[in-house]
Coordinates of C-alpha atoms in Angstrom, one line a residue:
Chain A
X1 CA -28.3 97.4 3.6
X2 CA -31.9 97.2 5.7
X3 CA -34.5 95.3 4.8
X4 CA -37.9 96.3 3.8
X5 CA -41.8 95.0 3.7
X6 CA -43.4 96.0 0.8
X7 CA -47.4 94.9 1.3
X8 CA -50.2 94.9 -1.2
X9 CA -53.4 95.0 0.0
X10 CA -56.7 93.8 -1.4
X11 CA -58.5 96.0 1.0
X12 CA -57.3 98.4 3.8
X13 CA -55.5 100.5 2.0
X14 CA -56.3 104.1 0.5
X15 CA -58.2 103.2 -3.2
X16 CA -56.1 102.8 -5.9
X17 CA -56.2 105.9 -9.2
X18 CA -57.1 103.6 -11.2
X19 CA -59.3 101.6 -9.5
X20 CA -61.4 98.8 -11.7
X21 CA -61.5 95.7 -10.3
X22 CA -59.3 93.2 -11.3
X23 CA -62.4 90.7 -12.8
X24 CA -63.0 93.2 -15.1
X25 CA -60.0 93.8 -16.9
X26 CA -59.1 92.0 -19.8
X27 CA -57.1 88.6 -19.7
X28 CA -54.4 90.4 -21.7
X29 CA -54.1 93.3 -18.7
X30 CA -54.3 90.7 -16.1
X31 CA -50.8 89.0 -18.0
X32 CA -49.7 92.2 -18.2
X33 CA -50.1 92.8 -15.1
X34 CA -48.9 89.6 -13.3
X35 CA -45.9 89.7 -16.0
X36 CA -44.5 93.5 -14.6
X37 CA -44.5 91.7 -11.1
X38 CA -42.5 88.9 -11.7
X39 CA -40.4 91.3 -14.5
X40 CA -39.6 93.4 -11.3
X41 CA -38.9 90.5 -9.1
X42 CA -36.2 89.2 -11.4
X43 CA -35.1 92.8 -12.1
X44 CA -34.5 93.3 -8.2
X45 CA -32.6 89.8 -8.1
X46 CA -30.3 91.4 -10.9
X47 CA -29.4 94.1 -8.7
X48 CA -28.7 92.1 -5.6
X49 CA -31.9 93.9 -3.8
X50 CA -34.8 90.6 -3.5
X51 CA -35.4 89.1 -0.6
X52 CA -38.5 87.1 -1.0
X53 CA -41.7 88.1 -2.4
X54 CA -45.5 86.0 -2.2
X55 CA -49.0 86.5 -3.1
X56 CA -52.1 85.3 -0.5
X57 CA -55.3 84.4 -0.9
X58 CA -58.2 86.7 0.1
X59 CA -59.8 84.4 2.6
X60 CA -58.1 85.5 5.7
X61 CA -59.3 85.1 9.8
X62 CA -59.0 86.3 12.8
X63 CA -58.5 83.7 15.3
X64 CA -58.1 83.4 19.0
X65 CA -57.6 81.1 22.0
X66 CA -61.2 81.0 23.5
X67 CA -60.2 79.5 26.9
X68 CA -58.8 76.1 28.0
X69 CA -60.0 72.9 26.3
X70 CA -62.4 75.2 23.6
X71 CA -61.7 75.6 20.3
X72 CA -60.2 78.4 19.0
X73 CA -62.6 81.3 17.7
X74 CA -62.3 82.3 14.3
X75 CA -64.2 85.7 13.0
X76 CA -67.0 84.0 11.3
X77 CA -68.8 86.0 8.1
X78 CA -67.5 89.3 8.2
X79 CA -64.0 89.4 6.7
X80 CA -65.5 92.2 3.9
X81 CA -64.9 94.4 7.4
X82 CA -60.8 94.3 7.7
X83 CA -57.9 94.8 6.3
X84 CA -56.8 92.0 3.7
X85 CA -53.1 91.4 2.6
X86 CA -53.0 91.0 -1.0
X87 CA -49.2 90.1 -1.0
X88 CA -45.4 91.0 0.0
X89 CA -42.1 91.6 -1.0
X90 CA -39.0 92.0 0.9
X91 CA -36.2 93.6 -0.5
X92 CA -33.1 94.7 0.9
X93 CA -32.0 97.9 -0.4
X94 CA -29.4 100.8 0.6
X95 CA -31.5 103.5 2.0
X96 CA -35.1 104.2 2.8
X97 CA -35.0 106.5 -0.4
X98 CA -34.6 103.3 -2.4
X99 CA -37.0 101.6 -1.1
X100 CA -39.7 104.2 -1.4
X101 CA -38.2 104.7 -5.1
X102 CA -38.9 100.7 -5.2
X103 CA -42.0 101.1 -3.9
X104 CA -43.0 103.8 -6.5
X105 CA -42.2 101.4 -9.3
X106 CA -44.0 98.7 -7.9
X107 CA -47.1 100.8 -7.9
X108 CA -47.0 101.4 -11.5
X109 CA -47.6 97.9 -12.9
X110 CA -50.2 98.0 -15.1
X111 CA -54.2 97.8 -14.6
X112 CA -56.8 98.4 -16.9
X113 CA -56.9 99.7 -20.0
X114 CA -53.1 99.4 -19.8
X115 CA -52.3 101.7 -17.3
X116 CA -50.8 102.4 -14.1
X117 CA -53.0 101.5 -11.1
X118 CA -51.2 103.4 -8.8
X119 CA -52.2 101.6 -5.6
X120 CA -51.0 102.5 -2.3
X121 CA -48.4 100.0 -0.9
X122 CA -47.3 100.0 2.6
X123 CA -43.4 100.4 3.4
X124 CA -42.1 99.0 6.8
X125 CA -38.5 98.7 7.5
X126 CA -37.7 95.0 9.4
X127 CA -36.1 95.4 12.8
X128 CA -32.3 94.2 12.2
X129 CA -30.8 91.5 14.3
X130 CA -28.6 93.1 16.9
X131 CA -25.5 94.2 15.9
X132 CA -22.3 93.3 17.1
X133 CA -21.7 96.5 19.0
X134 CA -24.8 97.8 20.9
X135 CA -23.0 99.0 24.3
Chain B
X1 CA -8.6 68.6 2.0
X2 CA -7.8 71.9 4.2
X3 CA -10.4 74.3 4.1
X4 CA -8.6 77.2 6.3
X5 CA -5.9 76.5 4.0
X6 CA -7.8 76.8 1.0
X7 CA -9.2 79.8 2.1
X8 CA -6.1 81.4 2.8
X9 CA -4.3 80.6 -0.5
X10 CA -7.6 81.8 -2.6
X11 CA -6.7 85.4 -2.4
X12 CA -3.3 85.8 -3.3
X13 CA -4.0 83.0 -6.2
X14 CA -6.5 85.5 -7.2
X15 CA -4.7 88.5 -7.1
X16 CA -1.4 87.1 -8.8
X17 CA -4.1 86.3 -11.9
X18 CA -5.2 90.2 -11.5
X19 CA -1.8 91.6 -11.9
X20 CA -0.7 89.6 -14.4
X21 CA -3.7 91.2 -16.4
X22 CA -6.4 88.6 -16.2
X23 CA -10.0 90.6 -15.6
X24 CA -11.1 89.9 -12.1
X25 CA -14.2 88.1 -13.1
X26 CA -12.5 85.8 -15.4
X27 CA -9.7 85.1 -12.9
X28 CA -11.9 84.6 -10.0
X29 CA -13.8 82.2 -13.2
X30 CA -10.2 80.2 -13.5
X31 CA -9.5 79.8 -9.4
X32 CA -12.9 78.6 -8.9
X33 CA -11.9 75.8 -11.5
X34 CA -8.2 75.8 -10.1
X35 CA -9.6 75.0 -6.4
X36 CA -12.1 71.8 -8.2
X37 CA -9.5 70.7 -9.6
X38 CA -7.5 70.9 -6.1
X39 CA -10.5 68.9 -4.4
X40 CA -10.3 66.2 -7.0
X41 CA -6.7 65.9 -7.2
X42 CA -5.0 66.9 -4.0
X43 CA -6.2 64.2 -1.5
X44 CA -4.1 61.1 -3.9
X45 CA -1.3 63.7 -5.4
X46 CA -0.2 66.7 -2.9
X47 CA 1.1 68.9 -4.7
X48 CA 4.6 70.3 -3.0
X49 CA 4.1 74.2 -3.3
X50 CA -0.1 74.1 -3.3
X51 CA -0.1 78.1 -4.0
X52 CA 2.0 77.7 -7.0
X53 CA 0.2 74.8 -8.0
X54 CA -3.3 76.8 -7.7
X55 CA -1.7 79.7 -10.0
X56 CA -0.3 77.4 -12.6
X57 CA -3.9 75.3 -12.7
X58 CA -5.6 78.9 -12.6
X59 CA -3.5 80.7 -15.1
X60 CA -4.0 77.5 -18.1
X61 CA -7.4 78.0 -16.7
X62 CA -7.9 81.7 -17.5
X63 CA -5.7 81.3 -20.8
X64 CA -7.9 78.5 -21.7
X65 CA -11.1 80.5 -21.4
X66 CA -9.8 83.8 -22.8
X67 CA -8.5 82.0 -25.9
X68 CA -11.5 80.9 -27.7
X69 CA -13.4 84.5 -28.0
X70 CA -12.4 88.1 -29.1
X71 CA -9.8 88.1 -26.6
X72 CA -6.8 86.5 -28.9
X73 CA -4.7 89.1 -29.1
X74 CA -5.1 90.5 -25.6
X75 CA -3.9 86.8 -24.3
X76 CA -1.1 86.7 -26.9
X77 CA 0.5 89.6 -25.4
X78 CA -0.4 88.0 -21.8
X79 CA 1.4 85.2 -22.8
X80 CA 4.4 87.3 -24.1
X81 CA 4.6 89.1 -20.5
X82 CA 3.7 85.9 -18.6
X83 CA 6.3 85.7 -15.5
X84 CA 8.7 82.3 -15.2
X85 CA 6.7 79.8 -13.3
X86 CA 6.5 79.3 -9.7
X87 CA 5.7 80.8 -6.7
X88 CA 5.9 84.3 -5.5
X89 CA 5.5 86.4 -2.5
X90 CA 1.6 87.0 -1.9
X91 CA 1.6 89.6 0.7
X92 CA 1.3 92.5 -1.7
X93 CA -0.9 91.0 -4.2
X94 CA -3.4 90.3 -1.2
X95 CA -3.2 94.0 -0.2
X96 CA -3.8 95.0 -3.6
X97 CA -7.5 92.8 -3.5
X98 CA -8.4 94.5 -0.4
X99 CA -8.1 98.3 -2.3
X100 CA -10.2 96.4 -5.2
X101 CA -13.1 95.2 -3.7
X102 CA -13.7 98.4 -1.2
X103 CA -12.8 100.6 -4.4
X104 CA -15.2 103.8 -4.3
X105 CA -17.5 103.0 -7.6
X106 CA -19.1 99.9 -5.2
X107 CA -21.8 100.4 -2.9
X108 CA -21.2 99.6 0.8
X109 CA -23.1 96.5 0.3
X110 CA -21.3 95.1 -2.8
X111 CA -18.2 96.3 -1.4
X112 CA -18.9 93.9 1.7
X113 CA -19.9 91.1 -0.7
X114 CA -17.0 91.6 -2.8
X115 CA -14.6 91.2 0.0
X116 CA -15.7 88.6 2.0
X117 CA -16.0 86.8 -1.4
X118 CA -12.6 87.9 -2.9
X119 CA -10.4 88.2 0.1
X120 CA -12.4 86.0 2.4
X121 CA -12.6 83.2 0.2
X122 CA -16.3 82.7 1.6
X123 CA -18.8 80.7 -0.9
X124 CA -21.4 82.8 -2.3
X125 CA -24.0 80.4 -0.4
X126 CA -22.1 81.5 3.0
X127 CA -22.2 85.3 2.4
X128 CA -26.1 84.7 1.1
X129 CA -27.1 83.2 4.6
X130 CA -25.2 85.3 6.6
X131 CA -27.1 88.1 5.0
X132 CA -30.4 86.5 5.1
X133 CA -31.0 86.7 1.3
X134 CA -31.5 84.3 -1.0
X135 CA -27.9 82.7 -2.9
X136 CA -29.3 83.9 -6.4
X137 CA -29.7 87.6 -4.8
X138 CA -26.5 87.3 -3.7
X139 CA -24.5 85.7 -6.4
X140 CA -25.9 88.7 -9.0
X141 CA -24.5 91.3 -6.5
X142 CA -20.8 90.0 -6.5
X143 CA -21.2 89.7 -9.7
X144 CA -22.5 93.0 -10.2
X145 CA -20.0 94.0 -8.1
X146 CA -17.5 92.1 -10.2
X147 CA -18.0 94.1 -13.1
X148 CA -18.0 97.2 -11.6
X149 CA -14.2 96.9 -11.1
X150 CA -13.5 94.7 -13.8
X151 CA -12.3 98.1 -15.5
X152 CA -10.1 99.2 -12.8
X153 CA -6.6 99.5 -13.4
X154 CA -5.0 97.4 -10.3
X155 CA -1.9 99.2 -9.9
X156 CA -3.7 102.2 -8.0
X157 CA -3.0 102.6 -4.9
X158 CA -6.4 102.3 -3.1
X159 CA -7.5 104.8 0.0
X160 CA -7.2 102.6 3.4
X161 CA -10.0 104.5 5.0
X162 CA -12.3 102.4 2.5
X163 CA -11.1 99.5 3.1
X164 CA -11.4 99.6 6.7
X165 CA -15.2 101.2 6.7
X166 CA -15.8 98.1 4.7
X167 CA -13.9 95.6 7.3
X168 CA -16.0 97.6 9.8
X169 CA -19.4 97.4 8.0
X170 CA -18.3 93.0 7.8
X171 CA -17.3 93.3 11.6
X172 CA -20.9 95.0 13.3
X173 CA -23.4 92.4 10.9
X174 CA -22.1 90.1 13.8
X175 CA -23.4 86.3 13.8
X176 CA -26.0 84.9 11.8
X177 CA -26.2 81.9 9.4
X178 CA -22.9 79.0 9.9
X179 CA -19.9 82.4 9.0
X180 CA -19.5 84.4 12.0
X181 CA -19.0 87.5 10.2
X182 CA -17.5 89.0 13.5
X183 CA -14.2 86.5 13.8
X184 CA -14.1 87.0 9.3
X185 CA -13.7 90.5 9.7
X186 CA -10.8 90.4 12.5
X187 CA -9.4 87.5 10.6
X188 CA -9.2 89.6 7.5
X189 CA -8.1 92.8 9.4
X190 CA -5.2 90.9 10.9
X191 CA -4.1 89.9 7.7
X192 CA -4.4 93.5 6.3
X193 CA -2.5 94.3 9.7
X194 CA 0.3 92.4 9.2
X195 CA 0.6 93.3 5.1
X196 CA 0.5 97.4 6.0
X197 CA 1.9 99.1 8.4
X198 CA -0.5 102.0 9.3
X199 CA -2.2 103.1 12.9
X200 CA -5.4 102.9 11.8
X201 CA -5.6 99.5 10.8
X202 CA -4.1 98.7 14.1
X203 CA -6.6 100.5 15.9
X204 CA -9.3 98.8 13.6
X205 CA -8.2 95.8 15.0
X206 CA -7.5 96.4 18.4
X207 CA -11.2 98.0 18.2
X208 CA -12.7 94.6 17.1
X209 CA -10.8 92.9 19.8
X210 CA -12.0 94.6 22.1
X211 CA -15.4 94.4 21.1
X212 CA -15.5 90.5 20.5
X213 CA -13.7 89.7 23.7
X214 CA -17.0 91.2 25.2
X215 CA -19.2 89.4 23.1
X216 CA -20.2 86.2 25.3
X217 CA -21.1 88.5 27.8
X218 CA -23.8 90.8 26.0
X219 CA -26.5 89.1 25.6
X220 CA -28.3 86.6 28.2
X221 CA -28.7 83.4 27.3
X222 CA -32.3 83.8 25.7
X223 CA -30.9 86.4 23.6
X224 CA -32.0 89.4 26.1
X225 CA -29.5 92.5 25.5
X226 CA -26.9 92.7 29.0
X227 CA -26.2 96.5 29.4
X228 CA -22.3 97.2 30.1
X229 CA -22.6 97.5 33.2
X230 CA -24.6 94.8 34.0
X231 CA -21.8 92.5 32.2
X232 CA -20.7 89.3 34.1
X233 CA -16.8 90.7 33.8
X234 CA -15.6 87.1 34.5
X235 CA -17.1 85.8 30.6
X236 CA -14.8 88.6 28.6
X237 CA -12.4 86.9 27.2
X238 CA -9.1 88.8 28.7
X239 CA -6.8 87.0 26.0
X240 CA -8.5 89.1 23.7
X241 CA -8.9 92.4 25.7
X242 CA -4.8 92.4 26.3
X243 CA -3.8 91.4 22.5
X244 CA -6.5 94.5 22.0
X245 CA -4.9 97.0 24.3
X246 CA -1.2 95.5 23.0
X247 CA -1.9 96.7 19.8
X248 CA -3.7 100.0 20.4
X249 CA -0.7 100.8 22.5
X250 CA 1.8 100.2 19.6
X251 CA -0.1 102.0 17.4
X252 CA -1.2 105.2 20.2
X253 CA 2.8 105.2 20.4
X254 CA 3.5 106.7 16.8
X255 CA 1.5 109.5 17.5
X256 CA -1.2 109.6 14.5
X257 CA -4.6 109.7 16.1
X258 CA -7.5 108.5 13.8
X259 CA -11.1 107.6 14.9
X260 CA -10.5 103.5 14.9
X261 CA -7.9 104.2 17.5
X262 CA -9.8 106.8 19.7
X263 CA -12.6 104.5 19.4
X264 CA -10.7 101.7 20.6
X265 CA -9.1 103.9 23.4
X266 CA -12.7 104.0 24.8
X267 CA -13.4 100.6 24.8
X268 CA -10.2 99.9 26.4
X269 CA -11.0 101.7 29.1
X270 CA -14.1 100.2 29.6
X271 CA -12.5 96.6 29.3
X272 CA -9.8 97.6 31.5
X273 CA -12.3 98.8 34.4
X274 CA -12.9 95.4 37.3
X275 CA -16.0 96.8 37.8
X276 CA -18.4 99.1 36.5
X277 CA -17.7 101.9 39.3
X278 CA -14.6 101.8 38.4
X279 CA -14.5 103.1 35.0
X280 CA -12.4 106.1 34.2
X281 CA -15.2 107.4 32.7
X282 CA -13.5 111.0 33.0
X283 CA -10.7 109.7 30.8
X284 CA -13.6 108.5 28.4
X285 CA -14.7 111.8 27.9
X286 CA -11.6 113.1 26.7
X287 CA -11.3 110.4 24.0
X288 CA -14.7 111.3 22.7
X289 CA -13.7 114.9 22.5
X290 CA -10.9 113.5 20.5
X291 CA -13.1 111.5 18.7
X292 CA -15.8 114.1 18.2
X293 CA -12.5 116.2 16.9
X294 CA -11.7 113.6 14.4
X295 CA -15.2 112.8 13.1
X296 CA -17.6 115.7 13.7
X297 CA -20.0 112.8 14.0
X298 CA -23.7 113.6 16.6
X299 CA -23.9 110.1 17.4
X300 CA -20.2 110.4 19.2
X301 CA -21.4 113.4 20.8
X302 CA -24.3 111.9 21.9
X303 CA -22.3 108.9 23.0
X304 CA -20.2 111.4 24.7
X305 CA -23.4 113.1 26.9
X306 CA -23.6 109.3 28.3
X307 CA -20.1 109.8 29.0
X308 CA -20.4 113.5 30.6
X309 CA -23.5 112.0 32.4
X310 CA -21.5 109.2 34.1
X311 CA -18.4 111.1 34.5
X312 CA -20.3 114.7 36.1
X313 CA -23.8 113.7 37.0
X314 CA -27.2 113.3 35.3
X315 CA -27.9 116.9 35.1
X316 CA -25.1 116.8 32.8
X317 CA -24.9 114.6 31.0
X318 CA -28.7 116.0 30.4
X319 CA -27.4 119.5 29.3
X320 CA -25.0 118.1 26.9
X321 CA -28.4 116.1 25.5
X322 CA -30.3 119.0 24.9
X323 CA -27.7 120.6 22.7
X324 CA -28.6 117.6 20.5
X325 CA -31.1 117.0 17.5
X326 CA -33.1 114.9 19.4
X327 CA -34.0 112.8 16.3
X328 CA -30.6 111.5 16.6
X329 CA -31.3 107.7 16.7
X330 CA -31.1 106.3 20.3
X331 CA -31.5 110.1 21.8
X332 CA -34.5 109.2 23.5
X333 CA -33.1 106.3 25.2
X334 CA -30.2 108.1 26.4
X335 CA -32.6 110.8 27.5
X336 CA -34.6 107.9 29.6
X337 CA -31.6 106.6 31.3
X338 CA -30.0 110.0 32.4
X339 CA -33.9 110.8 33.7
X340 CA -34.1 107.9 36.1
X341 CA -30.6 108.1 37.8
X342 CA -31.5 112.2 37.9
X343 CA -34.7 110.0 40.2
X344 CA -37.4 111.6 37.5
X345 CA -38.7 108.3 37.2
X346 CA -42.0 109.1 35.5
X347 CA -40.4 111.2 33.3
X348 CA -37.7 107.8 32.2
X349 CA -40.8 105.6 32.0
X350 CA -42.3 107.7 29.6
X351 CA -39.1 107.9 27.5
X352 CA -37.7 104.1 28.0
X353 CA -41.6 103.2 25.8
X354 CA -41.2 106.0 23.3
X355 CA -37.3 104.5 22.4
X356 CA -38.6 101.2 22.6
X357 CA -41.3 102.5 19.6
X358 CA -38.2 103.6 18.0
X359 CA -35.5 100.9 18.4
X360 CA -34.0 100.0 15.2
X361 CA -33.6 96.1 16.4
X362 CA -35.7 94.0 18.1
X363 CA -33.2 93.5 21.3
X364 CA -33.1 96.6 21.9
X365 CA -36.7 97.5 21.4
X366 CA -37.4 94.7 24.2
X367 CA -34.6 95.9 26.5
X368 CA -36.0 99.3 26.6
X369 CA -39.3 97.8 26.8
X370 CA -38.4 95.8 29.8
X371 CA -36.8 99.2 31.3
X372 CA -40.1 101.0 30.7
X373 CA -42.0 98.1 32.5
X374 CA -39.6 97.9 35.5
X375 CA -40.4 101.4 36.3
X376 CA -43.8 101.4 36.0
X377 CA -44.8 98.4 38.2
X378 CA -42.5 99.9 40.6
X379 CA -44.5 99.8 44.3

């Protein structure tokens, strides 16, 4: 088994198919759409495969030390400018294969007008703890 | 209340239930309420024969739940074929569990979770954490697991090779969470050792051995990766390394070579060298043409171009590399090391960064890294 990051973005990511802001959907595909996440959470609990999985808020920063006894810097107004994490999932799956099949799923929940958004998620395998036998 | 002993008893209790035809979820169902019962009861009122006290309480159990559904008749002819009371031999029944929880409809990872759960006795909370997922994740996987086999006839007998890839598979997740998954997995392989006589599981063993006696001395103490050779000899645990070379012995003796034992030959010989220089690293090469006979497998021949490398040179060891699809994983890192003691050191610096961008864990992406930066701030 390997574990695996499976990140949403709000922005940084190649646009989504069916791209419509979420604001302007209906409050019915919104449900819809929040229900197929947590439907495919649970469903991934069934089969032994979830991990952990969270949404964030929009209003990320950069920050940085700015030198002894300063406060740090953050990146002031211009977070339109970078990448945003929408959310993650782990799971920990069999193969790559399944987790790209997983991925491919997860891409499908529904947007407006019903249908598949198919956004672009990013994959990344988690570096495994050492195992016992490295020599 | 004795844990270890607890732990030990759950698996035969568990596989008497099995043979006598309970389902192996329900009967794992009725020892779970057996071994409550045990907690509550034992401490004030020992019980004289506590494994044939745990399948008495486990068989009511299991009749008890069978009896109210669909399953009236099925536990009327149970009851007809049910054996006189008492105690029996476990050894076999335990063996039988083992074939059951690595049997071939499981995944690798449910067969692992099966096993430790099954055999090991572990609570599903202990296998959870040593697997860094959460206990619900875990708990639907043995049970999914559960009901994969809960069709399988238990009289079969099952394919060792399984069950070893799976004690194997327990063995290399190592240490994590309050189970060390490393001493489990020899624990259960000496059990399997001592209920079937066959070289392989011998050499499984002595292979583990082996390994663990090594184990305080591979990493530093902030968790840094110590190569082999750079091993502080004096923290192997030599207990360990001559019970390991005891048994591979025995088992080399009757003349049926498999890859546990040839793999265990090799780290014999490393364990049995005082000092790095001093490995026979000529007679290593010979087991991993053995090996490489027995297993067709490109990692072993890449493990064996180290070997050739140490053994006739760099520039060997380097020819037997480039025979190799270098997208083998740790290639490149082998490729680094036989560079620098060949003295290309700009060429090894190069190649100790690009394995570090592809080390699958993160001690070993910093050790390379570490080797990368060591050659390049050299004066």
């Amino acid at each position: 088994m390997a574990k695996y990051l499976l990140l949403k973005h709000y922005r940084g990511a190649p646009a989504s198919v069916n791209d419509v802001p979420m604001d302007q959907w209906s409050p019915e595909e919104v449900s819809a759409h929040v229900q197929y996440m947590r439907d495919f959470a649970d469903r991934l609990e069934g089969t032994g495969e979830f991990v952990d999985g969270q949404a964030l808020a929009p209003e990320g920063a950069w920050v940085r030390y700015d030198g002894e006894g300063r406060p740090p810097v953050t990146d002031g107004p211009f977070a339109e400018t970078k990448d945003l994490i929408a959310g993650w999932m782990v799971i920990d799956v069999d193969s790559y294969e399944r987790a790209v099949e997983l991925a491919g799923e997860l891409s499908a929940a529904p947007g407006a007008g019903g249908k598949p958004i198919h956004e672009w998620l990013e994959v990344r395998p988690f570096l495994a703890a050492t195992p016992t036998i490295t020599e | 209340m004795d844990e270890a002993l607890i732990r030990s008893l759950t698996p035969s209790v568990l596989a008497i239930l099995v043979r006598r035809g309970a389902d192996f979820a329900a009967a794992e169902d009725a020892v779970q309420d057996a071994l409550v019962e045990a907690v509550r009861g034992w401490p004030s009122d020992p019980p004289r024969d506590p494994k044939g006290w745990l399948v008495t309480v486990a068989w009511r159990r299991f009749l008890d739940a069978t009896r109210a559904d669909a399953a009236r008749r099925r536990r009327e002819d149970l009851l007809d074929e049910e054996p006189a009371p008492g105690s029996a031999p476990s050894v076999d029944d335990t063996l039988q569990l083992y074939f059951l929880c690595a049997h071939p409809s499981l995944t690798p990872s449910s067969a692992v979770a099966l096993t430790l759960r099954a055999v090991g006795g572990l609570t599903t909370r202990q296998i959870a954490q040593a697997y860094l997922v959460p206990e619900a994740t875990m708990a639907q996987r043995i049970s999914r697991a559960k009901r994969t086999v809960s069709g399988v006839r238990f009289d079969q007998p099952g394919d060792v090779a399984t069950v070893l890839r799976v004690l194997y598979l327990v063995f290399n997740e190592g240490y994590s969470g309050d189970v060390d998954l490393a001493a489990e997995a020899i624990r259960l392989t000496r059990q399997l050792a001592a209920a079937i006589d066959h070289p392989e599981v011998a050499g499984l063993l002595a292979l583990m051995l082996l390994h663990h006696a090594r184990r305080a001395a591979r990493t530093a103490p902030d968790g840094s990766l110590v190569p082999l050779a750079e091993q502080d000899r004096g923290l192997w645990d030599t207990e360990s390394i001559a019970e390991g070379v005891e048994i591979l012995q025995a088992a080399l003796a009757r003349d049926r070579l498999g890859e546990f034992q040839a793999q265990a030959a090799i780290a014999a010989l490393h364990a049995d060298a005082p000092t790095a220089e001093e490995t026979d690293w000529v007679q290593i090469v010979e087991w991993y043409d053995e090996l490489a006979r027995l297993t067709e497998s490109p990692i072993v021949r890449l493990n064996r171009a180290v070997a050739v490398g140490e053994a006739d040179g760099p520039r060997a060891g380097l020819a037997e590399l480039a025979a190799l699809d270098a997208s083998l994983p740790r290639h490149t890192a082998v490729a680094a090391y036989l560079h620098e003691r060949d003295g290309d050191l700009t060429t090894a610096a190069r190649l100790y960064a690009e394995a570090a961008r592809k080390a699958p864990n993160i001690a070993e992406r910093d050790h390379l890294t570490r080797q990368a930066a060591r050659l390049n701030s050299r004066g």
